[in-house]
GROMACS .gro file of C-alpha atoms in nm:
model
  308
    1MET     CA    1  16.224   6.023  -6.094
    2ARG     CA    2  16.254   5.244  -5.598
    3ALA     CA    3  16.411   4.981  -5.634
    4GLN     CA    4  16.821   4.870  -5.564
    5SER     CA    5  17.082   5.045  -5.712
    6SER     CA    6  17.392   4.935  -5.907
    7ALA     CA    7  17.664   4.982  -5.585
    8ILE     CA    8  17.901   5.170  -5.945
    9ALA     CA    9  17.665   5.424  -5.983
   10PRO     CA   10  17.674   5.767  -5.721
   11PRO     CA   11  17.453   5.710  -5.434
   12ARG     CA   12  17.281   6.053  -5.629
   13ILE     CA   13  17.221   5.943  -5.959
   14ALA     CA   14  17.099   5.569  -5.871
   15VAL     CA   15  16.972   5.616  -5.518
   16GLY     CA   16  16.576   5.659  -5.600
   17VAL     CA   17  16.393   5.853  -5.297
   18ARG     CA   18  16.122   5.636  -5.118
   19SER     CA   19  15.793   5.833  -5.105
   20GLY     CA   20  15.796   5.729  -4.710
   21ASP     CA   21  16.109   5.909  -4.591
   22THR     CA   22  16.185   6.174  -4.403
   23GLY     CA   23  16.170   6.485  -4.612
   24GLY     CA   24  16.155   6.253  -4.937
   25GLY     CA   25  15.833   6.406  -5.043
   26SER     CA   26  15.989   6.743  -5.087
   27LEU     CA   27  16.221   6.671  -5.243
   28GLY     CA   28  15.996   6.457  -5.517
   29THR     CA   29  15.809   6.781  -5.529
   30VAL     CA   30  16.101   6.983  -5.622
   31GLN     CA   31  16.273   6.781  -5.857
   32ALA     CA   32  15.941   6.718  -6.047
   33ALA     CA   33  15.957   7.109  -6.036
   34LEU     CA   34  16.259   7.129  -6.155
   35GLY     CA   35  16.108   6.884  -6.397
   36VAL     CA   36  15.877   7.114  -6.558
   37VAL     CA   37  16.111   7.457  -6.603
   38ALA     CA   38  16.257   7.237  -6.804
   39PHE     CA   39  15.960   7.128  -6.989
   40SER     CA   40  15.848   7.492  -6.987
   41LEU     CA   41  16.103   7.615  -7.176
   42THR     CA   42  16.103   7.293  -7.473
   43PHE     CA   43  15.862   7.507  -7.688
   44PRO     CA   44  16.016   7.792  -7.718
   45ALA     CA   45  16.332   7.651  -7.797
   46THR     CA   46  16.131   7.433  -8.109
   47ALA     CA   47  16.106   7.728  -8.208
   48TRP     CA   48  16.391   7.862  -8.214
   49GLY     CA   49  16.513   7.502  -8.318
   50LEU     CA   50  16.268   7.547  -8.573
   51GLU     CA   51  16.469   7.839  -8.805
   52GLY     CA   52  16.693   7.653  -8.934
   53PHE     CA   53  16.642   7.305  -8.874
   54GLY     CA   54  16.270   7.085  -9.071
   55PRO     CA   55  16.026   6.897  -8.828
   56TRP     CA   56  16.161   6.614  -8.881
   57SER     CA   57  16.514   6.679  -8.909
   58LEU     CA   58  16.465   6.856  -8.567
   59ILE     CA   59  16.373   6.522  -8.403
   60ALA     CA   60  16.549   6.279  -8.468
   61VAL     CA   61  16.859   6.485  -8.416
   62ARG     CA   62  16.767   6.610  -8.073
   63SER     CA   63  16.695   6.201  -7.968
   64ILE     CA   64  17.010   6.109  -8.105
   65LEU     CA   65  17.224   6.437  -7.932
   66ALA     CA   66  17.047   6.319  -7.657
   67ALA     CA   67  17.092   5.911  -7.684
   68ALA     CA   68  17.443   6.023  -7.695
   69VAL     CA   69  17.481   6.182  -7.357
   70ALA     CA   70  17.240   5.900  -7.150
   71GLY     CA   71  17.458   5.617  -7.338
   72ALA     CA   72  17.774   5.836  -7.207
   73CYS     CA   73  17.647   5.813  -6.921
   74LEU     CA   74  17.573   5.399  -6.871
   75LEU     CA   75  17.888   5.345  -7.038
   76VAL     CA   76  18.058   5.550  -6.799
   77LEU     CA   77  17.903   5.383  -6.449
   78ARG     CA   78  17.906   5.049  -6.622
   79VAL     CA   79  17.522   4.989  -6.578
   80ALA     CA   80  17.432   4.689  -6.709
   81PRO     CA   81  17.119   4.670  -6.965
   82PRO     CA   82  16.740   4.663  -6.883
   83GLU     CA   83  16.600   4.324  -6.777
   84ARG     CA   84  16.391   4.142  -7.033
   85ARG     CA   85  16.040   4.242  -6.832
   86HIS     CA   86  16.148   4.615  -6.862
   87PHE     CA   87  16.143   4.639  -7.268
   88LEU     CA   88  15.787   4.693  -7.284
   89GLY     CA   89  15.820   4.966  -7.065
   90LEU     CA   90  16.101   5.164  -7.208
   91ALA     CA   91  15.932   5.106  -7.509
   92VAL     CA   92  15.599   5.265  -7.477
   93VAL     CA   93  15.884   5.543  -7.314
   94GLY     CA   94  16.059   5.583  -7.601
   95ALA     CA   95  15.707   5.598  -7.879
   96GLY     CA   96  15.529   5.888  -7.604
   97VAL     CA   97  15.801   6.080  -7.486
   98VAL     CA   98  16.073   6.068  -7.707
   99LEU     CA   99  15.944   6.013  -8.050
  100GLY     CA  100  15.560   6.071  -8.050
  101PHE     CA  101  15.552   6.377  -7.822
  102PRO     CA  102  15.817   6.572  -8.000
  103LEU     CA  103  15.723   6.549  -8.305
  104LEU     CA  104  15.319   6.571  -8.320
  105THR     CA  105  15.391   6.933  -8.028
  106THR     CA  106  15.727   6.995  -8.351
  107LEU     CA  107  15.455   6.943  -8.644
  108ALA     CA  108  15.223   7.167  -8.444
  109LEU     CA  109  15.393   7.468  -8.402
  110ARG     CA  110  15.421   7.506  -8.746
  111THR     CA  111  15.124   7.676  -8.791
  112SER     CA  112  15.089   7.767  -8.380
  113THR     CA  113  15.182   7.964  -8.115
  114THR     CA  114  15.379   7.869  -7.868
  115ALA     CA  115  15.131   8.025  -7.632
  116HIS     CA  116  14.830   7.812  -7.823
  117ALA     CA  117  15.009   7.510  -7.778
  118ALA     CA  118  15.134   7.551  -7.410
  119VAL     CA  119  14.774   7.597  -7.323
  120VAL     CA  120  14.639   7.268  -7.478
  121VAL     CA  121  14.904   7.032  -7.344
  122GLY     CA  122  14.851   7.208  -6.992
  123LEU     CA  123  14.557   6.962  -6.989
  124LEU     CA  124  14.851   6.720  -6.971
  125PRO     CA  125  14.872   6.656  -6.588
  126LEU     CA  126  14.505   6.517  -6.576
  127THR     CA  127  14.552   6.273  -6.905
  128THR     CA  128  14.772   6.147  -6.751
  129ALA     CA  129  14.628   6.090  -6.352
  130LEU     CA  130  14.352   5.956  -6.587
  131LEU     CA  131  14.582   5.696  -6.763
  132SER     CA  132  14.761   5.614  -6.374
  133ALA     CA  133  14.497   5.536  -6.205
  134LEU     CA  134  14.416   5.296  -6.553
  135ARG     CA  135  14.756   5.128  -6.524
  136VAL     CA  136  14.905   5.173  -6.203
  137GLY     CA  137  14.594   5.166  -5.957
  138THR     CA  138  14.604   5.507  -5.807
  139ARG     CA  139  14.263   5.622  -5.657
  140PRO     CA  140  14.326   5.939  -5.574
  141SER     CA  141  14.058   6.131  -5.328
  142ARG     CA  142  13.758   6.317  -5.478
  143THR     CA  143  13.933   6.644  -5.348
  144PHE     CA  144  14.200   6.545  -5.560
  145TRP     CA  145  13.986   6.507  -5.893
  146ILE     CA  146  13.820   6.824  -5.845
  147ALA     CA  147  14.120   7.000  -5.812
  148ALA     CA  148  14.246   6.840  -6.106
  149LEU     CA  149  13.940   6.885  -6.305
  150ALA     CA  150  13.905   7.244  -6.243
  151GLY     CA  151  14.262   7.333  -6.335
  152ALA     CA  152  14.183   7.176  -6.656
  153ALA     CA  153  13.869   7.324  -6.663
  154ALA     CA  154  14.021   7.657  -6.610
  155VAL     CA  155  14.298   7.546  -6.898
  156ILE     CA  156  14.013   7.445  -7.125
  157ALA     CA  157  13.866   7.811  -7.077
  158PHE     CA  158  14.167   7.952  -7.139
  159THR     CA  159  14.249   7.777  -7.502
  160VAL     CA  160  13.923   7.787  -7.625
  161GLN     CA  161  13.898   8.162  -7.574
  162GLN     CA  162  14.181   8.252  -7.711
  163SER     CA  163  14.133   8.003  -8.003
  164GLY     CA  164  13.805   8.186  -8.100
  165GLY     CA  165  13.611   7.819  -8.052
  166ALA     CA  166  13.775   7.755  -8.363
  167LEU     CA  167  14.001   7.397  -8.327
  168THR     CA  168  14.283   7.369  -8.595
  169SER     CA  169  14.475   7.077  -8.781
  170ALA     CA  170  14.797   7.188  -8.473
  171ASP     CA  171  14.502   7.088  -8.221
  172ALA     CA  172  14.456   6.763  -8.381
  173TYR     CA  173  14.846   6.701  -8.364
  174LEU     CA  174  14.867   6.886  -7.962
  175PHE     CA  175  14.552   6.664  -7.839
  176ALA     CA  176  14.715   6.353  -8.009
  177ALA     CA  177  15.023   6.419  -7.873
  178LEU     CA  178  14.850   6.496  -7.527
  179LEU     CA  179  14.710   6.141  -7.507
  180VAL     CA  180  15.109   5.962  -7.603
  181CYS     CA  181  15.294   6.136  -7.407
  182ALA     CA  182  15.030   6.096  -7.050
  183ALA     CA  183  15.157   5.699  -7.141
  184GLY     CA  184  15.464   5.772  -7.132
  185TYR     CA  185  15.491   5.956  -6.829
  186THR     CA  186  15.257   5.658  -6.640
  187GLU     CA  187  15.487   5.406  -6.817
  188GLY     CA  188  15.810   5.571  -6.687
  189GLY     CA  189  15.654   5.659  -6.355
  190ARG     CA  190  15.601   5.321  -6.264
  191LEU     CA  191  15.916   5.188  -6.411
  192ALA     CA  192  16.092   5.456  -6.187
  193ARG     CA  193  15.984   5.285  -5.860
  194GLU     CA  194  16.208   4.967  -6.033
  195MET     CA  195  16.534   5.178  -6.207
  196PRO     CA  196  16.651   5.556  -6.078
  197GLY     CA  197  16.453   5.740  -6.319
  198TRP     CA  198  16.781   5.847  -6.528
  199ARG     CA  199  16.842   5.488  -6.621
  200VAL     CA  200  16.467   5.477  -6.741
  201ILE     CA  201  16.480   5.784  -6.986
  202GLY     CA  202  16.862   5.714  -7.088
  203TRP     CA  203  16.707   5.369  -7.179
  204ALA     CA  204  16.484   5.451  -7.386
  205LEU     CA  205  16.664   5.699  -7.592
  206VAL     CA  206  16.948   5.412  -7.595
  207LEU     CA  207  16.700   5.238  -7.758
  208CYS     CA  208  16.501   5.411  -8.007
  209LEU     CA  209  16.863   5.497  -8.204
  210PRO     CA  210  16.808   5.180  -8.411
  211LEU     CA  211  16.512   5.440  -8.578
  212THR     CA  212  16.624   5.773  -8.501
  213VAL     CA  213  16.944   5.729  -8.719
  214PRO     CA  214  16.813   5.596  -9.014
  215MET     CA  215  16.502   5.889  -8.936
  216ALA     CA  216  16.838   6.153  -8.868
  217ALA     CA  217  17.004   6.032  -9.253
  218VAL     CA  218  16.650   6.122  -9.417
  219ALA     CA  219  16.533   6.426  -9.272
  220LEU     CA  220  16.834   6.569  -9.300
  221SER     CA  221  16.871   6.525  -9.714
  222TYR     CA  222  16.534   6.623  -9.826
  223GLU     CA  223  16.499   6.947  -9.442
  224PRO     CA  224  16.887   7.082  -9.529
  225ALA     CA  225  17.047   7.244  -9.123
  226HIS     CA  226  17.077   7.615  -9.157
  227LEU     CA  227  17.305   7.711  -8.833
  228THR     CA  228  17.242   7.987  -8.654
  229ALA     CA  229  17.271   8.057  -8.288
  230HIS     CA  230  16.888   8.062  -8.234
  231SER     CA  231  16.906   7.751  -8.361
  232VAL     CA  232  17.146   7.571  -8.251
  233THR     CA  233  17.048   7.706  -7.894
  234GLY     CA  234  16.681   7.590  -7.961
  235MET     CA  235  16.852   7.224  -8.101
  236LEU     CA  236  17.085   7.194  -7.837
  237TRP     CA  237  16.834   7.245  -7.529
  238VAL     CA  238  16.552   7.045  -7.628
  239ALA     CA  239  16.753   6.762  -7.689
  240ILE     CA  240  16.970   6.779  -7.328
  241GLY     CA  241  16.765   7.003  -7.095
  242SER     CA  242  16.443   6.869  -7.222
  243GLN     CA  243  16.471   6.487  -7.349
  244PHE     CA  244  16.706   6.386  -7.101
  245LEU     CA  245  16.752   6.620  -6.790
  246GLY     CA  246  16.414   6.659  -6.756
  247LEU     CA  247  16.298   6.381  -6.780
  248VAL     CA  248  16.554   6.231  -6.527
  249VAL     CA  249  16.465   6.468  -6.268
  250TRP     CA  250  16.097   6.520  -6.327
  251TYR     CA  251  16.087   5.996  -6.325
  252ARG     CA  252  16.252   6.081  -5.981
  253GLY     CA  253  15.959   6.320  -5.853
  254MET     CA  254  15.744   6.052  -5.989
  255ALA     CA  255  15.843   5.812  -5.795
  256ALA     CA  256  15.901   5.962  -5.461
  257ILE     CA  257  15.591   6.185  -5.422
  258GLY     CA  258  15.353   5.960  -5.706
  259ILE     CA  259  15.208   5.951  -6.048
  260PRO     CA  260  14.939   6.194  -6.016
  261LYS     CA  261  15.060   6.404  -5.822
  262ALA     CA  262  15.381   6.522  -5.962
  263SER     CA  263  15.145   6.537  -6.293
  264GLN     CA  264  14.994   6.811  -6.149
  265LEU     CA  265  15.264   7.064  -6.070
  266GLN     CA  266  15.191   7.095  -6.464
  267LEU     CA  267  14.924   7.271  -6.443
  268ALA     CA  268  15.233   7.587  -6.370
  269GLN     CA  269  15.381   7.476  -6.731
  270PRO     CA  270  15.208   7.604  -6.956
  271LEU     CA  271  15.184   7.972  -6.798
  272LEU     CA  272  15.557   7.936  -6.746
  273THR     CA  273  15.662   7.836  -7.141
  274LEU     CA  274  15.384   8.168  -7.206
  275VAL     CA  275  15.612   8.443  -6.967
  276TRP     CA  276  15.920   8.234  -7.179
  277SER     CA  277  15.736   8.263  -7.496
  278VAL     CA  278  15.707   8.679  -7.434
  279LEU     CA  279  16.049   8.712  -7.336
  280LEU     CA  280  16.255   8.453  -7.599
  281LEU     CA  281  16.011   8.516  -7.838
  282GLY     CA  282  15.806   8.868  -7.821
  283GLU     CA  283  15.461   8.701  -7.853
  284HIS     CA  284  15.187   8.887  -7.665
  285LEU     CA  285  15.076   8.740  -7.326
  286PRO     CA  286  14.728   8.710  -7.358
  287VAL     CA  287  14.553   8.947  -7.189
  288ALA     CA  288  14.336   8.615  -6.933
  289ALA     CA  289  14.622   8.502  -6.843
  290PRO     CA  290  14.679   8.644  -6.504
  291LEU     CA  291  14.357   8.552  -6.445
  292THR     CA  292  14.405   8.157  -6.562
  293ALA     CA  293  14.764   8.148  -6.370
  294ALA     CA  294  14.567   8.221  -5.993
  295ALA     CA  295  14.338   7.966  -6.072
  296VAL     CA  296  14.569   7.764  -6.115
  297LEU     CA  297  14.797   7.782  -5.864
  298VAL     CA  298  14.485   7.761  -5.622
  299CYS     CA  299  14.483   7.365  -5.775
  300ILE     CA  300  14.793   7.317  -5.773
  301ALA     CA  301  14.863   7.381  -5.389
  302VAL     CA  302  14.468   7.200  -5.306
  303THR     CA  303  14.569   6.824  -5.522
  304GLN     CA  304  14.971   6.853  -5.338
  305ARG     CA  305  14.784   6.872  -5.026
  306ALA     CA  306  14.503   6.602  -5.145
  307ARG     CA  307  14.569   6.264  -5.006
  308GLY     CA  308  14.676   6.028  -5.256
   0.00000   0.00000   0.00000
């Protein structure tokens, strides 16, 4: 999601995909796409989770559950601790995708619909590509940038049209979430070139435990949980599906095809989330969604063909 892997770890988990290998680009695209599908369910699952958990307890408990799964994998496979030079990058990943993005989007979803949140977060691909260019020196082609900006413009137009041109406090949370998540994605994609992607998110989750465990204890004392089928299902998905498994394939995909191209696949995420919001939450699908979907999918096709 390309450094040498541990001899102990199974090949399918530990061996990174090299972008220059035959079929590696296609496999990387599939992996990144699977990550996008997993992420597209995050907002509906969060909405379900909020039916039985407060926002702070939801974030803390989901991180602990994901860390438990990741820690078990690291322990069973006897993975050595990360090198000291990797700790700063892992801290950025933890701050961005383990704590920052989930917390900010969960706070936003208290007053925003999943459909509205999804289209705002549709700006994440462009934000990630920009930070990637600054952080790791990627230089996508002009065609790539034109298509990426066109996709972002479509998402912005959709968002403004749906919100009536007025931004809310939920939007402020969502825009802040864009920045921290893009930083986490960029740093995670860089680290995934040096260690398997599953270890990147695995160690980030484990290293956040000193923060998430006391956070959960305090949050649950103020926000008692009310367990229901929806809240438990939502909690399990955001913890295991989105927070761990989704990020595993996502970072592997980014390592294989590059951060900018992988990030543009996320232009499809808001539209997938719209579908899930209708099917799972009964929200109304905006009339403009099909037109936005067509424009975004065209942009994705162009960015995937453009040379980086």
